[in-house]
PDB file of C-alpha atoms in Angstrom:
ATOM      1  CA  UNK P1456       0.000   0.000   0.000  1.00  0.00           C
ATOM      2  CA  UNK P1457       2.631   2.678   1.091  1.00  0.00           C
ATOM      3  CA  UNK P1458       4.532   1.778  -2.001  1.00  0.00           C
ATOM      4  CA  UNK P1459       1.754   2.013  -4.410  1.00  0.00           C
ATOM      5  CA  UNK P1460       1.043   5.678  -2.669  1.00  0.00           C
ATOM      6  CA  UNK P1461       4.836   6.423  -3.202  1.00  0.00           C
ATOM      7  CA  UNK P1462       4.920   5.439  -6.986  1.00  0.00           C
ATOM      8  CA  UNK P1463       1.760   7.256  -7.336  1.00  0.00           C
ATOM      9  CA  UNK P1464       3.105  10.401  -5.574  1.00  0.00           C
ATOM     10  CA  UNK P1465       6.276  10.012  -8.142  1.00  0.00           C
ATOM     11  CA  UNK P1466       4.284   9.762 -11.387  1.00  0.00           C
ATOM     12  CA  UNK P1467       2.631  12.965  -9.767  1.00  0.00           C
ATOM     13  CA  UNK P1468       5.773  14.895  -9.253  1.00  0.00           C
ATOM     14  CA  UNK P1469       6.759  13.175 -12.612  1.00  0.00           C
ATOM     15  CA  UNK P1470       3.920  14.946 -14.560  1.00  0.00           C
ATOM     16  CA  UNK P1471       3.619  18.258 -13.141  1.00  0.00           C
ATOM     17  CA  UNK P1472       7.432  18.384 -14.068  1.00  0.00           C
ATOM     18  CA  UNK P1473       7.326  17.188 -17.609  1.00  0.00           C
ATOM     19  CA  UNK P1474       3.531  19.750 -17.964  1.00  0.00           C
ATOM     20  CA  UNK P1475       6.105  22.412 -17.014  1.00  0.00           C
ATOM     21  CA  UNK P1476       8.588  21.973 -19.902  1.00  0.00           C
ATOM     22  CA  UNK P1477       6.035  21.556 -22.150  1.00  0.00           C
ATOM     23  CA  UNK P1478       4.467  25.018 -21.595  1.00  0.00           C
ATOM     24  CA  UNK P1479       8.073  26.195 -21.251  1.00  0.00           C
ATOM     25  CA  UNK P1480       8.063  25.162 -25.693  1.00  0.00           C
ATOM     26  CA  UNK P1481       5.607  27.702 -26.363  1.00  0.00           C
ATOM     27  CA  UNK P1482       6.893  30.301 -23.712  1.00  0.00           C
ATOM     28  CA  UNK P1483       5.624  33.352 -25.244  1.00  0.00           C
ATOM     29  CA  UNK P1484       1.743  31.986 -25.412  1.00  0.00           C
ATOM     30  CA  UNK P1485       2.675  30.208 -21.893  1.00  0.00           C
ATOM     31  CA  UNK P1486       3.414  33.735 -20.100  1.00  0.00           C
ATOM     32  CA  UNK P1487       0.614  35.970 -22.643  1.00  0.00           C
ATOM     33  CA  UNK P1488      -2.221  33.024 -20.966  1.00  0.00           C
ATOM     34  CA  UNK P1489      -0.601  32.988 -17.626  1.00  0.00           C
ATOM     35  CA  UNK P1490      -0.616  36.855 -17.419  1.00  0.00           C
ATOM     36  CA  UNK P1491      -4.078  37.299 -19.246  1.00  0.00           C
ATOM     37  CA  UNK P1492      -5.333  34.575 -16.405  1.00  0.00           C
ATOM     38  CA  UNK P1493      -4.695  36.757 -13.671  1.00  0.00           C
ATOM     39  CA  UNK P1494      -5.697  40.259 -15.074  1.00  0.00           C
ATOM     40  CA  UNK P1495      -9.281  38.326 -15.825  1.00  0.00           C
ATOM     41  CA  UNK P1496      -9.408  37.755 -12.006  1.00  0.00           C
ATOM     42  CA  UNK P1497      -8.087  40.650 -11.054  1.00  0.00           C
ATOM     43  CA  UNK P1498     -10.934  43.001 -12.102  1.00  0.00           C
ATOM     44  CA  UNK P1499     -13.317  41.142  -9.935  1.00  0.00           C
ATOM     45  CA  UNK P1500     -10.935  42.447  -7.027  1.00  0.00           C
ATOM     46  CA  UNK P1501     -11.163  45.897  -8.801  1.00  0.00           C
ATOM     47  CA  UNK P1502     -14.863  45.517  -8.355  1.00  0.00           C
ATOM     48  CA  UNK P1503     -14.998  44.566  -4.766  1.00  0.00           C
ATOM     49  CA  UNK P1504     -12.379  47.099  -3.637  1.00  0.00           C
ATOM     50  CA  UNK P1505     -14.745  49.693  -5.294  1.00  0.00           C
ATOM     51  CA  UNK P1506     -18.060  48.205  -3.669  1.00  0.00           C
ATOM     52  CA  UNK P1507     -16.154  48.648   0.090  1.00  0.00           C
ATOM     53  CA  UNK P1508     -14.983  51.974  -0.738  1.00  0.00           C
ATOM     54  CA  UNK P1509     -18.344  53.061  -1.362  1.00  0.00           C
ATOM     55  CA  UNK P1510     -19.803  51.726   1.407  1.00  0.00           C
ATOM     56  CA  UNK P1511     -17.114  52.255   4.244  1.00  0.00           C
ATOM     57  CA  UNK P1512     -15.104  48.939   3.797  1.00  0.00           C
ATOM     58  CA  UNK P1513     -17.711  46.917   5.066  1.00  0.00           C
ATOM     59  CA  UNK P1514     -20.756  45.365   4.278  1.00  0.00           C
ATOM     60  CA  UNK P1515     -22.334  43.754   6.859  1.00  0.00           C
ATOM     61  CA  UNK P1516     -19.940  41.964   8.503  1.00  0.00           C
ATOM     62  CA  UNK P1517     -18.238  41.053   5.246  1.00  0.00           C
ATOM     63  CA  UNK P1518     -14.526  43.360   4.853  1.00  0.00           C
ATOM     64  CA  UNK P1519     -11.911  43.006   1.965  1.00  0.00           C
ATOM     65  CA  UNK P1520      -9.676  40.074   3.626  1.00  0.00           C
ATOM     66  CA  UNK P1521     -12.570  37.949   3.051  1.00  0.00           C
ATOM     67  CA  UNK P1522     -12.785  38.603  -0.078  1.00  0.00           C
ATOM     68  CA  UNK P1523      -8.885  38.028  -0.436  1.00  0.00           C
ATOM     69  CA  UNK P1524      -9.287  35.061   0.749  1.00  0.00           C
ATOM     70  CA  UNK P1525     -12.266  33.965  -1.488  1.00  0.00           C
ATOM     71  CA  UNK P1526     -10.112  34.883  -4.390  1.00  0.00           C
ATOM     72  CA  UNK P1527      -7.003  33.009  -3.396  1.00  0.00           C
ATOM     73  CA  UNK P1528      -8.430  29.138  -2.112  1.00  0.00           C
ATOM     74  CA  UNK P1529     -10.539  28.488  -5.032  1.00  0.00           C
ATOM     75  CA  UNK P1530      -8.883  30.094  -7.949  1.00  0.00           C
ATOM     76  CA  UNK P1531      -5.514  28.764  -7.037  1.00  0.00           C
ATOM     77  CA  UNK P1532      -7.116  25.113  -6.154  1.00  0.00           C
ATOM     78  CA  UNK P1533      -9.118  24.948  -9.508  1.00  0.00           C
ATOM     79  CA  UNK P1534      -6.222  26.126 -11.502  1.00  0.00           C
ATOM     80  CA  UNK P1535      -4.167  23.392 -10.075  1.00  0.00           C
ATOM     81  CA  UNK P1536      -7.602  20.679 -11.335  1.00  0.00           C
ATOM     82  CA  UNK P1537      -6.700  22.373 -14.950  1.00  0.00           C
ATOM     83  CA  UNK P1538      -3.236  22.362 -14.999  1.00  0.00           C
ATOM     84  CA  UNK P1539      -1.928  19.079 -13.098  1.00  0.00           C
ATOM     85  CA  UNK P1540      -5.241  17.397 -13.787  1.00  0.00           C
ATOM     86  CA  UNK P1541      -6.497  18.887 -16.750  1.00  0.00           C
ATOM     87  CA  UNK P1542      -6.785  14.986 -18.849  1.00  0.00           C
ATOM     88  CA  UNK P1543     -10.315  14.841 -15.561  1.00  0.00           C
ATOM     89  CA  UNK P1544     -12.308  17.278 -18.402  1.00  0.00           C
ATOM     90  CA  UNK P1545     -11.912  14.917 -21.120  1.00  0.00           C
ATOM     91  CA  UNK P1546     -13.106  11.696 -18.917  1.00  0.00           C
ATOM     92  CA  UNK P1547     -16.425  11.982 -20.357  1.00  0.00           C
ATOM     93  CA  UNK P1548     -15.216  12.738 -23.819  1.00  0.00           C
ATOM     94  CA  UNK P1549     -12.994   9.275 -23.245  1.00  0.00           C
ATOM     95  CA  UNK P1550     -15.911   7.173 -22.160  1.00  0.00           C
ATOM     96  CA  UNK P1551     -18.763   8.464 -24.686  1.00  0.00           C
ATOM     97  CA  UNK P1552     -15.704   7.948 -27.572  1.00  0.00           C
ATOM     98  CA  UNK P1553     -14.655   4.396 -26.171  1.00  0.00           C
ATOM     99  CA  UNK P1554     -10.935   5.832 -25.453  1.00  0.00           C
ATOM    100  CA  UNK P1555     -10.239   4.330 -22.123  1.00  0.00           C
ATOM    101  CA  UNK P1556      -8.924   1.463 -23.961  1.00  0.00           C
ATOM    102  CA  UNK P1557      -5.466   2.161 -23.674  1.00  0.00           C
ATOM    103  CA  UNK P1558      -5.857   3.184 -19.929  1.00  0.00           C
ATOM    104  CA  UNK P1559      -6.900  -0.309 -18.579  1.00  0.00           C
ATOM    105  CA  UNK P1560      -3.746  -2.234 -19.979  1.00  0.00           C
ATOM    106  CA  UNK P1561      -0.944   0.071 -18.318  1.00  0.00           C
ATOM    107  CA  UNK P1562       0.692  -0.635 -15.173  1.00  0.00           C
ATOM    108  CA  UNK P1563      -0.079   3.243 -13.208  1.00  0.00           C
ATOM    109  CA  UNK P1564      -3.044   4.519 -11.403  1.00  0.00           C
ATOM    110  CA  UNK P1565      -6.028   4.642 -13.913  1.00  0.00           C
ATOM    111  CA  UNK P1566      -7.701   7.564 -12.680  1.00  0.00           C
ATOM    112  CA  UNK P1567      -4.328   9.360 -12.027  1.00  0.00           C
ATOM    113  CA  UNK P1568      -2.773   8.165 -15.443  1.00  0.00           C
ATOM    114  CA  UNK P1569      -6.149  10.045 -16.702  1.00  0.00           C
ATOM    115  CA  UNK P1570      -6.188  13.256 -14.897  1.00  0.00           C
ATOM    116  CA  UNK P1571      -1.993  14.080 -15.610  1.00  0.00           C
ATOM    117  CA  UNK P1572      -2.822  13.204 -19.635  1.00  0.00           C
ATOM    118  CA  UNK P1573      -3.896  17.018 -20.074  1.00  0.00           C
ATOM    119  CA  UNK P1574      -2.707  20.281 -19.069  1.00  0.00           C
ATOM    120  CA  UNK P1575      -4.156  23.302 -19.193  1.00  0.00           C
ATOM    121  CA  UNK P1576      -1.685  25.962 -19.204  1.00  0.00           C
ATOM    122  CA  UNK P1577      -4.089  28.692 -18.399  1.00  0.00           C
ATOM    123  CA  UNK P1578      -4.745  27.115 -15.047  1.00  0.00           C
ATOM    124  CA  UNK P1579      -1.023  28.132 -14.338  1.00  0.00           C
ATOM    125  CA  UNK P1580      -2.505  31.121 -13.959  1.00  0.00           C
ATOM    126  CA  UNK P1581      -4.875  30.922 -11.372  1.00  0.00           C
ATOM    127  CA  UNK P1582      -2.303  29.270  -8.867  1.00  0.00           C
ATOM    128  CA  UNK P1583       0.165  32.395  -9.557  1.00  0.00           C
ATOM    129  CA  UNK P1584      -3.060  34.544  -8.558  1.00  0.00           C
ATOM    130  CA  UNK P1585      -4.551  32.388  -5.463  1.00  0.00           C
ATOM    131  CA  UNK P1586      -0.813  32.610  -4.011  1.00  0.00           C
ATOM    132  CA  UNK P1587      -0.316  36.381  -4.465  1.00  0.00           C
ATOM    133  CA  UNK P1588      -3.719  37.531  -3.716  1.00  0.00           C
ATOM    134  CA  UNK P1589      -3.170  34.836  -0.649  1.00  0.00           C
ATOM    135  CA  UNK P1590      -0.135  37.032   0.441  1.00  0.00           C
ATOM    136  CA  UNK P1591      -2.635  39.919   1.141  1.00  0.00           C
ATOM    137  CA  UNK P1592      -4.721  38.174   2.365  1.00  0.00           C
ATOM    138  CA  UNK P1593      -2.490  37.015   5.506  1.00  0.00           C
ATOM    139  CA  UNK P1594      -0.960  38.932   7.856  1.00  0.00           C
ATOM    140  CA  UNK P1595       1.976  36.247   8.631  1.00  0.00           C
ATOM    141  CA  UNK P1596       3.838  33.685   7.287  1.00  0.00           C
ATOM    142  CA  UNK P1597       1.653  30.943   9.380  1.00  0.00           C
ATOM    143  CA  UNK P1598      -1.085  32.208   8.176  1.00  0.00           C
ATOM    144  CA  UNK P1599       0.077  31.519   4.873  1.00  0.00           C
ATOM    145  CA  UNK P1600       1.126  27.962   5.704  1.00  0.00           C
ATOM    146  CA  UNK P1601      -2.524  27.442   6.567  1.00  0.00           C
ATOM    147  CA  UNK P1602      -4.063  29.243   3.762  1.00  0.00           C
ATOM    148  CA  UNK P1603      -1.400  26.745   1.641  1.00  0.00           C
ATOM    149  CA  UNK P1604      -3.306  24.278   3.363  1.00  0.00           C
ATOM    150  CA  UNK P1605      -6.256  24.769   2.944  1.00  0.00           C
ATOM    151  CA  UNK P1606      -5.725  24.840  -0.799  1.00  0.00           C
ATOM    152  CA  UNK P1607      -4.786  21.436  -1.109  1.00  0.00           C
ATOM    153  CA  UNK P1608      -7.619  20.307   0.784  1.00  0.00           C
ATOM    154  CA  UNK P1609     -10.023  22.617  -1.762  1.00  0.00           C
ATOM    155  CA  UNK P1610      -8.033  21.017  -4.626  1.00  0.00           C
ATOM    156  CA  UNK P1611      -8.800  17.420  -3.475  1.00  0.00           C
ATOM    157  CA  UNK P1612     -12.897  18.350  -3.428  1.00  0.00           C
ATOM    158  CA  UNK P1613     -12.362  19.728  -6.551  1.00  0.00           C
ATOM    159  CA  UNK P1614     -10.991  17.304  -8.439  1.00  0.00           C
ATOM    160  CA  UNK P1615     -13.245  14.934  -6.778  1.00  0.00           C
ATOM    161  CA  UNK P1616     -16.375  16.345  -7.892  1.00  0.00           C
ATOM    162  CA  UNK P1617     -14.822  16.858 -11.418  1.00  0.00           C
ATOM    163  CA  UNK P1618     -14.502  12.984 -11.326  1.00  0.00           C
ATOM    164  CA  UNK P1619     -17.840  12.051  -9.969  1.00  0.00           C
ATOM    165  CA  UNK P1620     -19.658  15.021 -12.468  1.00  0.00           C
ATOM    166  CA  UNK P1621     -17.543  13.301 -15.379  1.00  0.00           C
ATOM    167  CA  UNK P1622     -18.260   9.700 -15.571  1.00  0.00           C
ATOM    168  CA  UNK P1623     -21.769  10.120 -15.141  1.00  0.00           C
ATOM    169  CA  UNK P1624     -21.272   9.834 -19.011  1.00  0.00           C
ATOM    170  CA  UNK P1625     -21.148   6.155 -18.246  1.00  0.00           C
ATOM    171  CA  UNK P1626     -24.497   6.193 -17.210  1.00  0.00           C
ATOM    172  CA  UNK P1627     -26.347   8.762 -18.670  1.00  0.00           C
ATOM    173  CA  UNK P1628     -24.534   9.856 -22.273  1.00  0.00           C
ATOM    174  CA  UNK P1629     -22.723  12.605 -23.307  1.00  0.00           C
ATOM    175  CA  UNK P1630     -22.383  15.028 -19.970  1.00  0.00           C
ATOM    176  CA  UNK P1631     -20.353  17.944 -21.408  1.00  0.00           C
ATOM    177  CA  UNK P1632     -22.776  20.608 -20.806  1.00  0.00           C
ATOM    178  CA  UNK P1633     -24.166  19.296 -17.252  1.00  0.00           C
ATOM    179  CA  UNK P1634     -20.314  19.361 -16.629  1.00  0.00           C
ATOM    180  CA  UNK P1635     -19.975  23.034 -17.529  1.00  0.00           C
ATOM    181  CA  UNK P1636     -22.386  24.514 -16.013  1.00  0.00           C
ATOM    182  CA  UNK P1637     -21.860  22.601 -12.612  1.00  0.00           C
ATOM    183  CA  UNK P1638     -17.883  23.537 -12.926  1.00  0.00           C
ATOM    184  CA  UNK P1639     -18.227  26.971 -14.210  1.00  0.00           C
ATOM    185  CA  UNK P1640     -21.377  28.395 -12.922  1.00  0.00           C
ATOM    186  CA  UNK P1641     -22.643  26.324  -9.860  1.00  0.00           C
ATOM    187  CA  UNK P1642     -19.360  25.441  -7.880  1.00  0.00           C
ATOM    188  CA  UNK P1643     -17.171  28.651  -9.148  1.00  0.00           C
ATOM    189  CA  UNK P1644     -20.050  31.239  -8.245  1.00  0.00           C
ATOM    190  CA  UNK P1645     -20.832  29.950  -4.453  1.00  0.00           C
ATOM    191  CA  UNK P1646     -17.084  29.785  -3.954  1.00  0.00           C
ATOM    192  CA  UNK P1647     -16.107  33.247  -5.372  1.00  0.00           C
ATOM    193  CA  UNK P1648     -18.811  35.265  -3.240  1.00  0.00           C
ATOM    194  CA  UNK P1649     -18.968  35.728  -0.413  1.00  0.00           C
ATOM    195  CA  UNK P1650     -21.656  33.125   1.910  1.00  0.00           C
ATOM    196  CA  UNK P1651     -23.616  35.544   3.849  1.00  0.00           C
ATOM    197  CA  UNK P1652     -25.002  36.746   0.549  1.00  0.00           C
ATOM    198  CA  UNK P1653     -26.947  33.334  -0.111  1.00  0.00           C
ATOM    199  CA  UNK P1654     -30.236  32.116   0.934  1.00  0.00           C
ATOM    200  CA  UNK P1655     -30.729  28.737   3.492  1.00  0.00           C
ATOM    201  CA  UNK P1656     -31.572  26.970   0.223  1.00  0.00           C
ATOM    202  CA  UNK P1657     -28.113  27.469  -1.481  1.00  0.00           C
ATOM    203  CA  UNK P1658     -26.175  27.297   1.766  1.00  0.00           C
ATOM    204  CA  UNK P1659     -27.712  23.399   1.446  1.00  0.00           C
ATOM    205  CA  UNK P1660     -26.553  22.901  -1.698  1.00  0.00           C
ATOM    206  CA  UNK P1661     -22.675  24.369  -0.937  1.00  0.00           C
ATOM    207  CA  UNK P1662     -22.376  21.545   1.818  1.00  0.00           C
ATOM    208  CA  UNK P1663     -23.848  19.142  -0.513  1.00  0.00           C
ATOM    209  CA  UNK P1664     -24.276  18.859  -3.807  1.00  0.00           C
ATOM    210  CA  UNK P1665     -21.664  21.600  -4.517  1.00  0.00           C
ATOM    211  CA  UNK P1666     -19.389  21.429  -1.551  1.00  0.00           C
ATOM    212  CA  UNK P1667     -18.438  25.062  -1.714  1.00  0.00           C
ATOM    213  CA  UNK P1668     -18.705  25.581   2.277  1.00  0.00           C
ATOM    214  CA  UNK P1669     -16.122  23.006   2.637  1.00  0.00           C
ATOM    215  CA  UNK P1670     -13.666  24.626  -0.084  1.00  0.00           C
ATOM    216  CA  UNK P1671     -13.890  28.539   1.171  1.00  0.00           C
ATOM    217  CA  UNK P1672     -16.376  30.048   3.813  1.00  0.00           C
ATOM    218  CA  UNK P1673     -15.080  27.117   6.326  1.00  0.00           C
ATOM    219  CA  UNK P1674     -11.635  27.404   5.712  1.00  0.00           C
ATOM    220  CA  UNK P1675     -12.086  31.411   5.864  1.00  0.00           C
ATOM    221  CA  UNK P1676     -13.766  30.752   9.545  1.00  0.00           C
ATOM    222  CA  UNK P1677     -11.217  28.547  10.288  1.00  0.00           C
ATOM    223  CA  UNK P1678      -8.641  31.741   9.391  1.00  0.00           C
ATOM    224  CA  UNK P1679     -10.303  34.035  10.977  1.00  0.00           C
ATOM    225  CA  UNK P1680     -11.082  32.528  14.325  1.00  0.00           C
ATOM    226  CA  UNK P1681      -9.743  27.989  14.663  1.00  0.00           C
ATOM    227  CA  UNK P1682     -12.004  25.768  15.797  1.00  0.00           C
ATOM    228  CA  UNK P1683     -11.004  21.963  16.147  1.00  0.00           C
ATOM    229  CA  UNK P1684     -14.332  20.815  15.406  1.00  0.00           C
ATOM    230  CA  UNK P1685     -14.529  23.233  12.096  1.00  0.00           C
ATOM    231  CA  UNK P1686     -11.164  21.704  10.654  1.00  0.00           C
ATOM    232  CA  UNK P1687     -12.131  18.279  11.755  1.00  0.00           C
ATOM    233  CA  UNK P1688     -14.746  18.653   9.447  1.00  0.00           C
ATOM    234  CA  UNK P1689     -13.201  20.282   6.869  1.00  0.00           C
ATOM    235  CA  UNK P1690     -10.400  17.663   7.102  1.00  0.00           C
ATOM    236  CA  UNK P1691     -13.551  14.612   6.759  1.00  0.00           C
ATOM    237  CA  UNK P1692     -15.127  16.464   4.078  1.00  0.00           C
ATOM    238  CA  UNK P1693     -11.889  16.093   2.179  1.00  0.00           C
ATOM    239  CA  UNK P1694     -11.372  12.583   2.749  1.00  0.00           C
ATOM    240  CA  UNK P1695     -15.172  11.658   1.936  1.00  0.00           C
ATOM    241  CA  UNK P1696     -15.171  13.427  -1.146  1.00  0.00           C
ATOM    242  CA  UNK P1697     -12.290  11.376  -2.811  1.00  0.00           C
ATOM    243  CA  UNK P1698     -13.610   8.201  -1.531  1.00  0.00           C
ATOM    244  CA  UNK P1699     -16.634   8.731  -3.054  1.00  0.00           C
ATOM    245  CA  UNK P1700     -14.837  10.323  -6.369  1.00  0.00           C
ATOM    246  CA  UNK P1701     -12.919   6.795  -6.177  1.00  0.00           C
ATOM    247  CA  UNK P1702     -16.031   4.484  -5.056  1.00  0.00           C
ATOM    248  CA  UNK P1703     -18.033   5.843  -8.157  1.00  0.00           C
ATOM    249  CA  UNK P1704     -15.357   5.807 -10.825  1.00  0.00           C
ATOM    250  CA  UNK P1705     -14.163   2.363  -9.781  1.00  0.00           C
ATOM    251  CA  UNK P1706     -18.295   1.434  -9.838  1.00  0.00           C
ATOM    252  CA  UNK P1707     -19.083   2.823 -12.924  1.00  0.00           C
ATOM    253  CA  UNK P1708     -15.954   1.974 -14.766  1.00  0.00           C
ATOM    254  CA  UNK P1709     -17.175  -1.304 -14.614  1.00  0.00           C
ATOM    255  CA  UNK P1710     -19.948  -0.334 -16.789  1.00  0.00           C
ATOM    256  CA  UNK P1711     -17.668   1.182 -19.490  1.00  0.00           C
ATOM    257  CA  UNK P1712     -18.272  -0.268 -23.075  1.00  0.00           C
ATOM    258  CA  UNK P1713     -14.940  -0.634 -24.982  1.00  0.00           C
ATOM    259  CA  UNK P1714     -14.824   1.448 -28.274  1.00  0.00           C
ATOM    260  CA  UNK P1715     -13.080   0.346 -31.990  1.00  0.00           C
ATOM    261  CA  UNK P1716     -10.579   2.989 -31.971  1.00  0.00           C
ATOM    262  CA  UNK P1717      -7.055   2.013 -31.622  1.00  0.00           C
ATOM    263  CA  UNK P1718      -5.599   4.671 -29.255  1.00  0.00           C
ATOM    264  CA  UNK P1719      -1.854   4.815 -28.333  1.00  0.00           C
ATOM    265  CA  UNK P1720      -1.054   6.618 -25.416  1.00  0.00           C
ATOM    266  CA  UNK P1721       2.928   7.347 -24.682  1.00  0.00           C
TER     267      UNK P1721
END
């Protein structure tokens, strides 16, 4: 067990290394979509810095280090899903195309050998925001070490719910669109704003079927003022999000359907 963890841990390393030389190829369009990446999020900090100013830096309750923070976890933990595990948005493209093929007969991780076969070199971007914007948003170096933290543990729900959202297309067909609009406008808008702002309703769905609370507005409780039993659960949600990622994928992969297409994979 420990040395299947460490070989998987090495491909990891492995992959984010060789992702890195390949956007180093095409540096110029590497640092124009790295650079572009960040001034897209920076004008919703324009926008908030604005709103405060107006109103007298505060809004009830809410001030602009929540708002750093909100704008460092999830943009730098879903730009590390795109660019380590950018191959996860093609899983349902794999499965409705019969693709996986080439997947079951090699010796690594399936669903890891998956996720590092892509990389989106715009997601590059996001982490260089999350970790700037997450210098502001601290006001020491521990701080930082547990805002660090915290991303990982945002980056393991996301890439989670990426997996379970994406081979749904084993059961249900082509998923593409369900996928987008759950990614992009469902789990990106109730972590980007700030909680207080949504009804009982929505705060149901962000600790369930979007698991927002347990990417940001725990973690920025936990920043603000730790509580054991806040992290314990932030901690669980974590570790029952990628069991059920894995319980589902290994389920459901069992239902895949083997295309004609040769596919070679390096």
């Amino acid at each position: 067990m420990l040395m299947e963890v460490r070989n998987s841990l090495k491909y990891l390393f492995l992959s984010i290394k060789y992702n890195l030389k390949a956007s180093m190829e095409y540096k110029k369009s590497f640092i124009i979509q790295t650079i572009f990446m960040m001034i897209n999020d920076g004008f919703f900090l324009i926008f908030w810095a604005v709103v405060f100013n107006v109103n007298g830096g505060n809004i009830n309750g809410i001030g602009m280090r929540d708002i750093l923070f909100l704008w460092s976890i999830p943009p730098a933990s879903f730009g590390i899903s795109s660019f380590v595990f950018g191959g996860l948005r093609e899983l349902n493209r794999y499965i409705v195309n019969g693709e996986l093929d080439s997947y079951f007969v090699q010796p690594k991780n399936m669903i890891l050998n998956i996720a590092t076969s892509k990389c989106d070199f715009g997601g590059f971007g996001d982490i260089a925001y999350g970790l700037i914007v997450g210098i502001f948003a601290c006001s020491n170096f521990f701080e930082y070490l547990q805002l660090l933290f915290y991303i990982i543990i945002a980056t393991i729900i996301t890439v989670a719910t990426i997996i379970i959202i994406r081979v749904l297309a084993i059961w249900i067909g082509e998923v593409e669109q369900i996928a987008h609009i759950y990614e992009n406008s469902l789990f990106i808008t109730f972590t980007t704003y700030p909680s207080q702002i949504f009804g009982n309703f929505t705060k149901f769905l962000m600790f369930t079927i979007a698991p927002a609370a347990y990417v940001i507005h725990l973690p920025i409780k936990l920043m603000e003022n730790f509580n054991i039993k806040i992290f314990m659960i932030v901690i669980l949600s974590a570790i029952f999000y990628a069991m059920l990622a894995g319980f589902i994928f290994n389920k459901s992969i069992q239902k895949y359907e083997s295309g004609n297409n040769i596919v070679m994979k390096d």
